Every structure is written in C-alpha cells, then in structure tokens.
Amino acid sequence: MEVKNRIVMAAIGPLGLCELDGSVGSRMIDYYAARARGGVGLITIGGGIHIHVDKTHLADGMWSLFLRTDNVVYISRLSELTDAVHHHGGKVCAQLTVGLGRVSRVTFGGLPVGPSAVPYFWDSSIICRELTVEEITNMVKASGKVAKILRMAGFDAIEIHGHAGYLLDQFTTALWNKRTDKYGGDLEGRLRFSMEINSEIKNAVGNDLALIYRLGAKHYLEGGRETEESQEMARRLEAGGVDALHVDAGCHETMYWFHPVIYHPAGCMVDCAEAIKQVVNIPVIAVGKLGNPELAERVLEEDKADFIALARPLLADPDWPKKVKQGKFEDIRPCICDLDGCLERIHTDFRYLSCTVNPQTGMEREYSLTPADKPRKVLVIGGGPAGLEAGRVAALRGHRVTLWEQSYRLGGNLVPGSAPDFKADIRGLIDYFTTQMYKLGVDVVLGKEATVESVTEANPDVVIVATGATPWLPDIEGIGSKNIVTAIDVLAGHAEVGEQVVVAGGGTTACEVAVWLAGKGKKVTVVEMQGELIPEKMNMDNKLWLRKMVNESGVASLTNAKIQKITGNGIVVSINGTEKKIAADSVVLAMGLKSRSKLKDSLARTPFEVFAIGDCVKPRKIMDAIWEGFHTSRVIQ
C-alpha cells in the first residue's frame, strides 16, 4: 500500500456521527472527507469498528456510537465513505476491535466479560465472567468475515485495536489474563487471540488489505506491560504477518496516556515508538501530541518512527497537512488537549464528536460558513477567546470588523492561563488568533475601554460583547488584607507571593497555580471546601493527571476545609467544626470568576443589535467561549 505522505489520521470517531443503526451517514462522510481534502495520507476509521459477535457484551448496544460492519447490507454506505477519501487521493483504514471487556460501562444486567475472572474496572466488587473458548473462536471467525466486507467496501487497510486496556489488550497482559488454557500463561498463550485474528484476516483477504496492529508499549501501571515485553510482542506480530505497528501507551487505570492531556509535553509517546522500531523491520507509526510540524518532522528525520499519527490535531484543523506542505504553520489552528470538545462530549455527555477550537468538526456541512449577503459593520468588544473567534468568523464571512480590547494584549484570561510551561498548548491558540486577526484585516484596537458613549460614537451595525470575567472575591473576614492576591494576577505576573503560600480554592485554576508555584520553590497549601480537589466537571483524563501533578509536586492539600478568616500571616479554616490556623506569607484566591456584565446590560438598553457571548454571560470553559463566538458570527445577517 502506497501512501502519498507520512501522515496518518489516528482512530478518533465516528462516535456519535453514525446513523442510529450504526451505518454510515452523510455527516460521517463529510467528517472524513474534510480530513482527506486537507491532505491526510491514511485515514483510520475507528474508535472502533466492532466485530459484533455478542452485542450485549461487546458493543454496549450503542449503535449510533459505533460503526457496524457485521453484515453485507452495510457495504453500500461504507463504499460511499471510502470513495469520499479516495477521491482526494487518500487511503482508508478500518480499526477493528473485539470489544471492551472489563472496562465496558454497560452490561445490561449481566456480568461484564474479560479474559479471566478479574475485577470489573468500574466497580471492583464485580468480577468479570471469563470468555469461553467457543466465544473466542467465534470472534476470530467474525474477524475474517468483517475483513471480507471491508475489502468489498473499498478499504485499503485494517488496524487491530490491541491497546488501551480494552479486551484484546487484556488478553495479552498477565495482570488481567489469568487463564490456564491455550489463551493464557506465557506470552505465546496470551498473544494467541491476537495472532489468530491476524491469521484469520490474512486468510480472508490475503495482501489485498494492509494489516496494522495498534500496540500499547507500556501501561505505566504496576503489574502492567513494560517495554521489553512489548518489543517481544512486536517481533512476534511482525513474524505473524502484521505489516505495520501503531504504538502508544497507557490503559484505563492510566487513561491519561492513551489520551494525552493538556499537561503532557509534546511528543510524549515518541519514546514508545522508538523502542518498538529498534526491534522490527516493518513501518512504525508514532502518535501522541505531535501537532507541531517541526517536532513531527524531527521524529521522522531522527528515524524514531516511519509515520506520524494525528487524531485531535486533525479535529482542530482538518487542513493541517495542506498547511504544513505550504509552510503556513502560523495558520494551523492548534489542538489544546483540554478534551472537552472530543472525549468529554462523547464519553460523558453522549454527544457527537467535535472539537473545542473547531465547532465545525462533526457538522462540516451544517456549520459551513457562507459569505454575508450584505457586509455589516461589526464591533467586537473584548479580545478573549469568545471575541477573537467572533471577530475571525465575521471577517471570514466578509463583514467589516473592529475589535476593541481594554488591555494591551489579545487573549483575555487565556494569557494568565497559559503562564505555566505545562499549559503551553494555550499559548499556541493565542498566537493563532492573533495572527488571524491581522491576516483577515480585523481592525484591532488595544488599550481601548468600551463605554455606551464610545460605542454610540462608533455607530456599528452589530455589537458583540465579549468582556469576559474577573476573579470573584468571597465575603470573608479579612478579605482586604495586603497579603491577598488573585490567581490570575499571580499567573499574569502582576503580583508577587512570599515563600509560604496558601491557595484558597481547590479547583482547576487553584491546583494549576499551586503546582506552578511549587515548581518555583514555594511551600504551597491548597484549601478546598468540598471533599476532593477539582470538584467541578472536568475531563477525567486531565483531572487525574492534574491531581497526580499536585501529589508529585509536594503541594499540601486540605479538603472539607472552609475558610473562616484571612489574617496578615495566614488563614483560619474550619474542618468538621474544628478551627485550624495555616501560616502563610501570601494567600492566593482562586475561588472562581464573576462576569463583567455591566457593559452588556447597559448596551441592552440601546437601539444597537447586541449579542453577548462568553464569560460576560456566565463564566465557563474555553469551549463555550469559542463556540458562542463562532455561532454568533456564523448567523449574523
């Protein structure tokens, strides 16, 4: 199989983009066609296409989340999908999985299945039912049947989903595979299920379809697989006819690895691919925060991998390959790895797959931008993410856009939010927006405070208010003490702290600033009123990693602790009715934000057409701000 470049779209989707019966629909075709049009060499359809043998245990009954390939009736629509990719010169791969096993969320009243009678991931008091040899045999046979269907539908390759702690990975790992029959024991036994599937597929389709195996090189879990065993697995898979290996890391206990989070450094799993490449001769695909084109190119040049796999960067910008080829790196809309628009939507909210920074993902046709029938004079007030996206989209549609920002830098609260090195992904988003403002001809005026009078003088046709939010100050005794600063001021460099610091509040911002200050050598204590750190809704992968950062940074934490008062030398908290004093040179307030709504409310009484978006309506997440900015300007007439 010849691929036009070394760019692979890793399996992400089509969760929520399928039709209700699990078949291909126009939205899914549009989604993948956009990435093919953007120049991706090999697109992996998956996340994954299930081999439907026992729908109760293996498919969770959610047909609209997973693409079905278990019957020839699906060939016609599948072929429309492969044609859409082929029309743009791309190749298309189907990711096959035999199911979820011990990590399945839904059991329909029955027991979850696994390779052995091991604890269920979501409730360790439940013990999984061990799959029978007959069930395994049926799944192996089904893999060959599905491979034939995929070949008839025009697919070019199949990727076996053997990673991330799902069922096939459970079979290959001694921690979860306790079987004493031929599918357990030593590595040969534990790998047998995978090898039989590979053989069945090869017997069914020969070399008509390339066979790729997705392998987790290490689980980062005590008792899980380590690199040395994965290298031996790679050798055996190559000898068994696998044509390429796609390498990552992690399992459900360490899910922040196979879903790298905002706090991970770029290229966080390249070492895994490199370790496997050292022991095989077949191509190796690297994955994991490789959206920086220079880094991705360096991985190839240094022979650490043969192909670069991208998933979320291609949600953020489907034209990533085209822009790289043209050298327009500054025009690439970056993935910020907050996971809110992709994994959080599909796993927690059961909504269709999309993207925080690209609201068009998953709705490529429905949310396409059309030129304005009559260009209008649009004034955007506020240069945070909501205002910047509103200005960008309005300008793209042909409106005459002016943007006023009260400070002397664009980005709003993204600026302090990106101060720690572990939040560098946000800096890329600020740079992208700033570049687009000037490239699109938006008249950006910095240091401009908006009032009803100044807006009236400007006389715009449309006003978009995106004035953001400011730190909320609680009604606590001593709130006016000189040793009090806000987290935003500290991160922005507008306030200094002493050597001993208390961070009031245990949410995301509080934990981030605490870790950041601890990294500067400060002695930090986080105080949270609720029973755990980061009590608010946050993607679980990011939440788990941030808690891990707090623990490893030496930050002390007090939960169930209500602040009674702040003094000049610390704070007094109440824990279960008992008062406790905590000494501190500085108290950093990170207890939430309040909307800057005064201008919005004042302009509502004027004759102007006024829209309010982002945190000035209600403090929320980056995704809410960007989506409101996008949709507001998308529909302006």
XYZ file of C-alpha atoms in Angstrom:
637
model
C 0.000 0.000 0.000
C 1.485 3.299 -1.085
C 0.551 6.370 0.939
C 1.059 9.852 -0.510
C 2.699 11.182 2.658
C 3.691 10.035 6.142
C 0.609 11.462 7.861
C -1.890 9.069 9.427
C -5.179 10.102 10.959
C -5.397 8.010 14.108
C -8.737 6.473 15.006
C -10.984 9.068 16.609
C -14.644 8.833 15.802
C -17.057 8.107 14.328
C -18.598 8.236 17.803
C -21.957 9.955 17.562
C -21.598 10.519 13.815
C -23.101 7.175 12.774
C -26.731 6.754 11.894
C -28.909 5.354 14.663
C -28.482 1.808 13.340
C -24.675 2.111 13.249
C -24.468 2.667 9.497
C -22.590 5.344 7.579
C -24.410 8.645 7.096
C -23.692 11.915 5.340
C -22.303 13.588 8.473
C -19.691 10.878 8.879
C -18.733 11.079 5.217
C -18.401 14.861 5.474
C -16.225 14.492 8.578
C -13.728 12.124 6.986
C -13.869 13.778 3.558
C -12.794 17.071 5.147
C -9.645 15.409 6.528
C -8.953 13.699 3.191
C -9.404 17.008 1.378
C -6.985 18.522 3.876
C -4.270 16.165 2.665
C -4.104 13.252 5.127
C -2.341 10.255 3.577
C -4.027 7.438 5.526
C -7.284 7.927 7.419
C -8.212 5.422 10.111
C -11.935 4.976 10.578
C -12.467 3.848 14.076
C -12.671 4.106 17.736
C -13.564 1.392 16.714
C -15.468 -0.650 14.209
C -16.709 -3.504 16.360
C -16.720 -7.147 15.414
C -20.310 -7.751 16.519
C -20.417 -11.256 17.952
C -22.197 -10.634 21.229
C -23.758 -7.180 21.117
C -24.685 -7.297 24.807
C -21.092 -7.506 25.965
C -19.068 -6.122 23.112
C -20.975 -3.257 21.548
C -22.781 -1.872 24.588
C -25.905 -1.643 22.435
C -24.957 1.867 21.312
C -25.276 1.516 17.550
C -25.230 5.251 16.983
C -21.788 5.488 18.598
C -20.045 2.650 16.766
C -19.874 1.904 13.063
C -21.227 -1.528 12.158
C -19.580 -3.861 9.665
C -21.132 -7.155 10.656
C -23.395 -7.580 7.618
C -23.078 -7.132 3.857
C -26.024 -4.714 3.932
C -23.599 -2.062 5.181
C -21.247 -2.363 2.180
C -23.026 0.191 0.021
C -22.810 3.017 2.561
C -19.297 2.001 3.623
C -18.204 2.263 -0.001
C -19.514 5.838 -0.136
C -17.202 6.613 2.762
C -14.128 5.011 1.178
C -14.889 6.685 -2.146
C -15.013 10.074 -0.426
C -11.483 9.522 0.919
C -10.142 8.036 -2.309
C -11.420 10.973 -4.347
C -8.901 13.152 -2.555
C -6.014 10.733 -3.016
C -6.085 9.309 0.493
C -6.084 5.724 1.688
C -8.543 4.482 4.270
C -8.089 2.031 7.148
C -10.707 0.425 9.396
C -9.887 -0.110 13.053
C -11.315 -3.394 14.331
C -11.865 -4.214 17.982
C -13.338 -7.297 19.601
C -14.799 -5.191 22.374
C -14.271 -3.537 25.714
C -14.086 -6.404 28.187
C -13.578 -5.427 31.821
C -13.775 -1.701 31.003
C -17.217 -1.813 29.357
C -19.538 0.684 31.024
C -22.787 -1.140 30.202
C -23.637 -4.760 30.940
C -27.457 -4.773 30.583
C -27.888 -6.590 33.884
C -25.353 -9.274 33.056
C -21.754 -9.601 34.099
C -19.029 -7.837 32.141
C -16.735 -10.205 30.295
C -12.970 -10.460 30.320
C -10.130 -12.830 29.562
C -10.413 -14.100 33.152
C -12.459 -13.700 36.309
C -10.809 -10.390 37.229
C -12.317 -7.298 38.894
C -14.517 -5.053 36.771
C -12.784 -1.721 36.165
C -15.716 0.488 37.155
C -16.677 -1.498 40.273
C -14.022 -3.802 41.709
C -16.651 -5.654 43.764
C -17.965 -7.129 40.498
C -15.963 -9.982 38.969
C -15.952 -10.369 35.194
C -17.132 -13.550 33.528
C -14.324 -15.354 31.720
C -14.895 -15.637 27.975
C -15.271 -19.202 26.784
C -13.074 -20.747 24.113
C -16.150 -21.001 21.905
C -16.771 -17.247 22.207
C -13.145 -16.524 21.370
C -13.337 -18.811 18.352
C -16.492 -17.054 17.171
C -14.785 -13.661 17.407
C -11.790 -14.904 15.459
C -14.067 -16.228 12.702
C -16.035 -12.977 12.718
C -12.847 -11.013 12.085
C -12.339 -12.774 8.776
C -15.959 -12.159 7.798
C -15.640 -8.454 8.593
C -12.347 -8.230 6.673
C -14.079 -9.517 3.536
C -16.838 -6.939 3.947
C -14.266 -4.184 4.366
C -12.419 -5.286 1.255
C -15.669 -5.261 -0.735
C -16.381 -1.767 0.611
C -13.053 -0.456 -0.714
C -10.941 -0.204 2.412
C -7.169 -0.273 1.964
C -6.095 -1.450 5.417
C -7.260 -2.876 8.732
C -5.908 -1.841 12.132
C -6.368 -4.277 15.025
C -7.270 -2.472 18.248
C -4.832 -4.145 20.648
C -4.106 -1.306 23.075
C -5.515 0.948 25.822
C -6.587 -1.841 28.171
C -9.528 -2.987 26.056
C -10.390 -6.655 25.610
C -7.594 -7.707 23.258
C -5.034 -5.822 25.335
C -6.413 -7.544 28.434
C -5.731 -10.923 26.842
C -2.094 -10.025 26.097
C -1.393 -8.728 29.615
C -0.591 -11.033 32.545
C -2.192 -8.591 35.002
C -5.644 -9.341 33.585
C -5.141 -12.693 31.853
C -5.085 -15.487 34.455
C -6.233 -18.249 32.105
C -4.710 -21.699 32.245
C -5.804 -22.827 28.770
C -4.071 -22.095 25.461
C -5.116 -18.424 25.615
C -3.254 -17.748 28.857
C 0.035 -18.414 30.599
C 3.191 -17.220 28.880
C 3.369 -14.540 26.200
C 2.740 -17.047 23.435
C -0.564 -18.038 25.034
C -1.629 -14.519 25.911
C -0.866 -13.314 22.379
C -2.638 -16.248 20.733
C -6.018 -14.477 20.415
C -4.379 -11.581 18.552
C -2.331 -13.883 16.345
C -5.397 -15.930 15.414
C -7.282 -12.767 14.440
C -4.337 -11.628 12.326
C -4.168 -15.027 10.602
C -7.906 -15.117 10.022
C -7.817 -11.710 8.366
C -4.826 -12.646 6.209
C -6.543 -15.877 5.159
C -9.685 -13.945 4.285
C -8.213 -11.096 2.240
C -4.582 -12.029 1.616
C -2.480 -8.986 0.818
C -5.402 -7.001 -0.560
C -5.553 -5.057 2.701
C -2.564 -3.948 4.750
C -2.691 -5.179 8.354
C -1.725 -2.763 11.131
C -1.635 -3.602 14.849
C -2.209 -0.883 17.488
C 0.069 -1.735 20.409
C 0.490 -0.109 23.810
C 4.219 -0.281 24.521
C 3.793 0.187 28.273
C 0.857 0.606 30.610
C 2.520 2.837 33.225
C 0.824 0.587 35.776
C 2.328 -1.742 38.348
C 1.933 -5.255 37.005
C 1.099 -3.984 33.519
C 3.134 -4.469 30.380
C 6.595 -2.969 30.137
C 8.600 -2.017 27.050
C 10.737 -5.162 26.956
C 7.718 -7.460 26.679
C 6.147 -5.156 24.089
C 9.291 -5.423 21.995
C 8.961 -9.200 22.032
C 5.288 -8.867 21.109
C 6.293 -6.639 18.199
C 8.769 -9.237 16.926
C 6.113 -11.947 17.053
C 3.466 -9.782 15.423
C 5.845 -8.977 12.590
C 6.657 -12.673 12.152
C 2.920 -13.398 12.140
C 2.268 -11.204 9.119
C 1.476 -7.764 10.554
C 2.504 -5.073 8.063
C 2.905 -2.089 10.432
C 2.740 -1.247 14.135
C 0.994 1.779 15.595
C 2.482 2.426 19.036
C 1.212 4.306 22.075
C 0.969 3.737 25.851
C -1.418 3.502 28.783
C -4.529 1.597 29.875
C -7.730 2.562 31.639
C -6.022 2.893 35.006
C -3.661 5.380 33.319
C -6.014 6.614 30.606
C -4.266 9.986 30.515
C -1.550 8.256 28.487
C -3.530 6.955 25.550
C -5.490 10.245 25.672
C -2.567 12.644 26.289
C -3.774 15.652 28.231
C -3.072 19.359 28.165
C -0.346 18.925 30.791
C 1.679 16.372 28.808
C 4.692 17.621 26.860
C 4.615 17.444 23.079
C 5.694 14.109 21.629
C 5.056 12.384 24.943
C 4.960 8.851 23.492
C 7.644 9.051 20.816
C 9.962 7.017 23.052
C 7.471 4.133 22.853
C 7.504 4.131 19.058
C 11.277 4.403 19.018
C 11.652 1.384 21.315
C 9.493 -0.750 19.014
C 11.200 0.495 15.858
C 14.518 -0.737 17.227
C 13.376 -4.388 17.048
C 11.276 -4.624 13.849
C 11.715 -4.009 10.149
C 8.110 -3.122 9.346
C 6.917 0.513 9.488
C 6.216 2.010 12.901
C 3.638 4.754 13.439
C 4.209 7.254 16.269
C 1.380 9.104 18.000
C 0.858 11.453 20.950
C 0.768 15.272 20.814
C 2.637 15.542 17.520
C 0.676 18.512 16.184
C 3.798 20.687 16.000
C 5.008 20.161 12.408
C 8.662 20.778 13.242
C 8.587 18.201 16.025
C 6.774 15.691 13.819
C 9.330 16.154 11.039
C 12.178 15.733 13.511
C 10.754 12.400 14.712
C 10.934 11.125 11.126
C 14.364 12.603 10.414
C 15.813 11.027 13.555
C 14.378 7.655 12.492
C 12.296 7.257 15.636
C 9.238 6.347 13.547
C 8.187 5.987 9.925
C 4.779 7.668 10.084
C 3.198 10.393 12.214
C -0.314 9.765 13.529
C -2.549 12.677 14.448
C -6.042 12.496 15.884
C -7.147 15.602 17.782
C -4.906 17.988 15.776
C -6.950 16.962 12.728
C -10.178 17.716 14.597
C -8.833 21.173 15.369
C -7.644 21.727 11.798
C -8.521 19.243 9.049
C -6.225 21.188 6.690
C -3.153 20.538 8.869
C -1.300 18.534 6.146
C -2.033 21.077 3.441
C -0.881 23.992 5.601
C 2.293 22.128 6.567
C 3.072 21.400 2.928
C 2.579 25.079 2.080
C 4.719 26.188 5.039
C 1.808 28.073 6.618
C 2.453 26.848 10.142
C 1.049 30.051 11.657
C -2.357 29.303 10.102
C -2.715 25.903 11.778
C -5.450 26.031 14.395
C -3.876 24.168 17.334
C -5.370 21.429 19.479
C -5.208 22.483 23.138
C -5.800 18.967 24.533
C -8.479 20.022 27.003
C -10.534 17.068 25.635
C -13.813 18.910 26.250
C -14.919 19.029 22.623
C -13.946 15.477 21.771
C -13.720 12.837 24.509
C -15.750 14.641 27.159
C -18.629 15.157 24.739
C -18.774 11.535 23.625
C -17.835 9.673 26.809
C -19.617 11.764 29.434
C -22.280 13.722 27.595
C -23.035 11.146 24.840
C -22.965 13.841 22.187
C -21.377 13.709 18.783
C -17.624 14.032 18.404
C -16.450 17.605 17.898
C -13.670 19.975 18.986
C -13.193 22.804 21.477
C -11.450 25.093 18.995
C -13.289 23.954 15.859
C -17.090 23.879 16.217
C -17.416 22.702 12.611
C -15.984 19.275 13.471
C -18.743 16.711 13.094
C -21.027 19.300 11.469
C -18.912 20.175 8.448
C -21.842 20.758 6.114
C -24.360 22.159 8.587
C -21.935 24.697 10.043
C -20.169 25.711 6.840
C -19.536 29.446 6.572
C -21.252 31.365 3.809
C -20.436 34.913 2.658
C -22.661 37.578 4.154
C -25.422 38.743 1.814
C -24.791 42.297 2.948
C -21.495 43.072 4.736
C -22.143 44.854 8.001
C -20.095 46.959 10.371
C -19.382 44.681 13.344
C -17.840 45.872 16.611
C -16.438 43.155 18.891
C -15.716 44.281 22.452
C -13.190 42.017 24.164
C -10.127 40.166 22.914
C -10.529 36.893 24.781
C -11.357 33.587 23.065
C -15.029 34.451 22.538
C -14.335 37.830 20.994
C -11.429 36.594 18.899
C -13.443 33.744 17.402
C -16.390 36.061 16.766
C -14.094 38.506 15.010
C -12.415 35.775 12.974
C -15.659 34.261 11.709
C -17.319 37.611 10.999
C -14.293 38.696 8.967
C -14.226 35.393 7.064
C -17.840 35.999 6.049
C -16.986 39.437 4.685
C -18.180 41.723 7.467
C -16.163 44.843 8.358
C -14.862 44.017 11.815
C -13.350 46.178 14.528
C -12.191 44.636 17.807
C -11.587 46.655 20.971
C -9.508 45.192 23.781
C -9.119 47.049 27.060
C -5.636 45.664 27.784
C -2.590 45.852 25.553
C -2.559 42.174 24.579
C -5.019 39.803 22.972
C -6.065 36.591 24.689
C -8.048 37.672 27.740
C -7.782 35.121 30.554
C -6.010 32.743 28.179
C -2.889 34.827 28.844
C -2.542 34.090 32.583
C -3.966 30.624 31.936
C -1.012 29.834 29.677
C 1.717 31.094 32.029
C 2.889 27.690 33.354
C 5.023 25.719 30.928
C 2.650 22.790 31.337
C -0.084 24.976 29.772
C 1.966 25.904 26.719
C -0.727 24.489 24.407
C -2.842 27.555 25.214
C -0.083 29.888 24.013
C -0.373 28.368 20.578
C -4.081 29.218 20.498
C -3.388 32.847 21.451
C -0.780 33.099 18.689
C -3.182 31.575 16.159
C -5.985 34.010 16.970
C -3.638 36.992 16.980
C -2.262 36.042 13.572
C -5.724 35.542 12.093
C -6.944 38.927 13.287
C -4.264 40.721 11.307
C -4.373 38.383 8.300
C -8.136 38.820 7.971
C -7.958 42.580 8.222
C -9.717 42.952 11.559
C -9.122 46.455 12.908
C -7.689 45.586 16.334
C -7.552 48.474 18.810
C -5.662 47.693 22.018
C -5.945 49.731 25.208
C -9.488 50.743 24.258
C -12.118 50.810 27.006
C -15.641 50.484 25.689
C -18.488 52.593 27.046
C -22.000 53.233 25.843
C -20.788 56.612 24.628
C -17.808 55.251 22.679
C -19.948 52.533 21.110
C -22.559 55.102 20.137
C -19.875 57.238 18.560
C -18.545 54.245 16.568
C -22.113 53.561 15.355
C -21.736 49.880 14.364
C -24.476 47.789 12.811
C -23.803 44.909 15.205
C -22.165 44.868 18.650
C -20.736 41.636 20.071
C -19.934 41.971 23.764
C -17.250 39.584 24.991
C -15.889 41.360 28.044
C -15.120 38.169 29.926
C -14.919 37.691 33.674
C -12.901 38.830 36.640
C -11.902 36.996 39.858
C -14.668 36.520 42.373
C -13.847 37.739 45.884
C -15.724 35.927 48.678
C -17.294 37.666 51.642
C -14.737 36.501 54.208
C -13.361 38.350 57.200
C -10.026 39.900 56.280
C -10.611 39.852 52.520
C -8.915 43.243 52.311
C -5.625 42.049 53.805
C -2.484 43.166 51.975
C -1.188 39.603 51.659
C -4.116 38.631 49.394
C -3.614 38.289 45.636
C -5.645 36.595 42.937
C -4.504 33.573 40.947
C -4.986 35.494 37.704
C -2.754 38.347 38.877
C -0.084 35.896 40.037
C -0.119 33.981 36.742
C -0.113 37.201 34.745
C 2.943 38.443 36.625
C 1.064 41.359 38.190
C 1.516 40.152 41.771
C 4.311 38.535 43.780
C 3.935 35.950 46.529
C 6.018 35.057 49.540
C 7.759 31.790 50.308
C 4.826 30.231 52.165
C 1.592 30.297 50.170
C -1.996 29.246 50.755
C -4.147 28.825 47.662
C -7.792 29.379 48.565
C -9.884 27.099 46.371
C -9.172 23.602 45.082
C -10.494 23.759 41.536
C -8.588 23.524 38.279
C -7.059 27.004 38.386
C -6.161 26.648 42.066
C -4.359 23.351 41.508
C -2.534 24.656 38.439
C -1.262 27.778 40.190
C -0.297 25.673 43.226
C 1.786 23.277 41.111
C 3.325 26.210 39.247
C 4.322 27.994 42.473
C 5.654 24.770 43.990
C 7.846 24.430 40.914
C 9.306 27.828 41.778
C 10.297 26.575 45.199
C 7.339 27.922 47.171
C 5.803 25.973 50.032
C 2.165 25.680 48.987
C -1.032 24.504 50.674
C -4.329 24.215 48.781
C -7.528 24.648 50.778
C -10.790 23.315 49.322
C -14.228 23.476 50.930
C -15.501 20.323 49.229
C -14.337 16.760 49.824
C -11.896 16.458 46.923
C -9.642 18.553 44.755
C -11.065 19.666 41.409
C -14.694 19.018 42.344
C -16.019 20.745 39.235
C -16.766 18.952 35.979
C -13.554 18.386 34.060
C -12.441 15.747 31.600
C -11.364 12.763 33.696
C -8.032 12.280 31.935
C -6.988 15.871 32.647
C -8.391 15.727 36.168
C -6.468 12.555 37.055
C -3.211 13.938 35.674
C -3.608 17.288 37.452
C -4.240 15.531 40.759
C -1.142 13.460 40.058
C 0.818 16.665 39.464
C -0.400 18.101 42.762
C 0.671 14.968 44.646
C 4.072 14.766 42.971
C 4.863 18.477 43.315
C 4.828 18.407 47.117
C 1.757 20.632 47.386
C -0.130 20.037 50.630
C -3.915 19.949 50.449
C -6.774 20.330 52.902
C -10.267 19.306 51.814
C -13.566 19.811 53.648
C -11.944 22.999 54.917
C -13.989 26.201 54.985
C -12.062 29.455 55.297
C -13.274 31.442 58.318
C -11.000 34.442 58.017
C -7.802 35.704 56.463
C -5.167 37.359 58.613
C -1.952 39.153 57.894
C 0.021 35.968 58.487
C -2.245 33.233 57.123
C -5.788 31.892 57.257
C -8.134 30.216 59.714
C -10.189 27.292 58.427
C -12.904 25.124 59.907
C -12.604 21.357 59.358
C -15.545 19.380 60.694
C -16.248 22.158 63.179
C -12.648 22.426 64.394
C -10.675 25.581 63.681
C -7.157 25.342 62.336
C -4.621 28.073 61.578
C -2.428 27.846 58.473
C 0.537 30.167 58.311
C 1.178 31.938 55.027
C 3.048 34.938 53.673
C 0.566 35.156 50.811
C -2.996 33.996 50.176
C -3.820 33.334 46.532
C -7.541 33.497 45.769
C -8.696 31.006 43.149
C -12.363 30.692 44.008
C -13.964 31.290 40.659
C -14.874 34.170 38.391
C -17.734 36.638 38.070
C -18.986 38.042 34.796
C -18.087 41.518 33.577
C -21.690 42.210 32.638
C -22.090 45.948 33.228
C -21.453 46.984 29.614
C -23.620 44.162 28.288
C -26.514 45.257 30.472
C -26.074 48.921 29.532
C -25.931 48.260 25.795
C -29.063 46.136 26.008
C -30.970 49.404 26.508
C -29.609 50.971 23.291
C -31.012 50.574 19.763
C -27.981 48.599 18.599
C -28.212 44.922 17.650
C -26.273 43.486 20.595
C -25.039 39.947 21.230
C -23.365 38.864 24.487
C -21.059 35.849 24.419
C -18.544 34.030 26.587
C -17.809 34.644 30.239
C -19.586 38.007 30.375
C -22.778 35.947 30.193
C -21.599 33.243 32.590
C -18.055 32.110 33.464
C -17.453 28.761 31.773
C -14.863 26.928 29.694
C -12.793 27.844 26.655
C -15.044 25.682 24.519
C -18.173 27.621 25.499
C -16.499 30.909 24.647
C -15.235 29.791 21.238
C -18.457 28.059 20.248
C -20.573 31.084 21.168
C -18.231 33.354 19.232
C -18.367 31.068 16.205
C -22.127 30.618 16.097
C -22.923 34.261 16.801
C -20.887 35.447 13.821
C -21.974 32.481 11.693
C -25.602 33.597 11.728
C -25.240 37.381 11.598
C -27.317 38.589 8.652
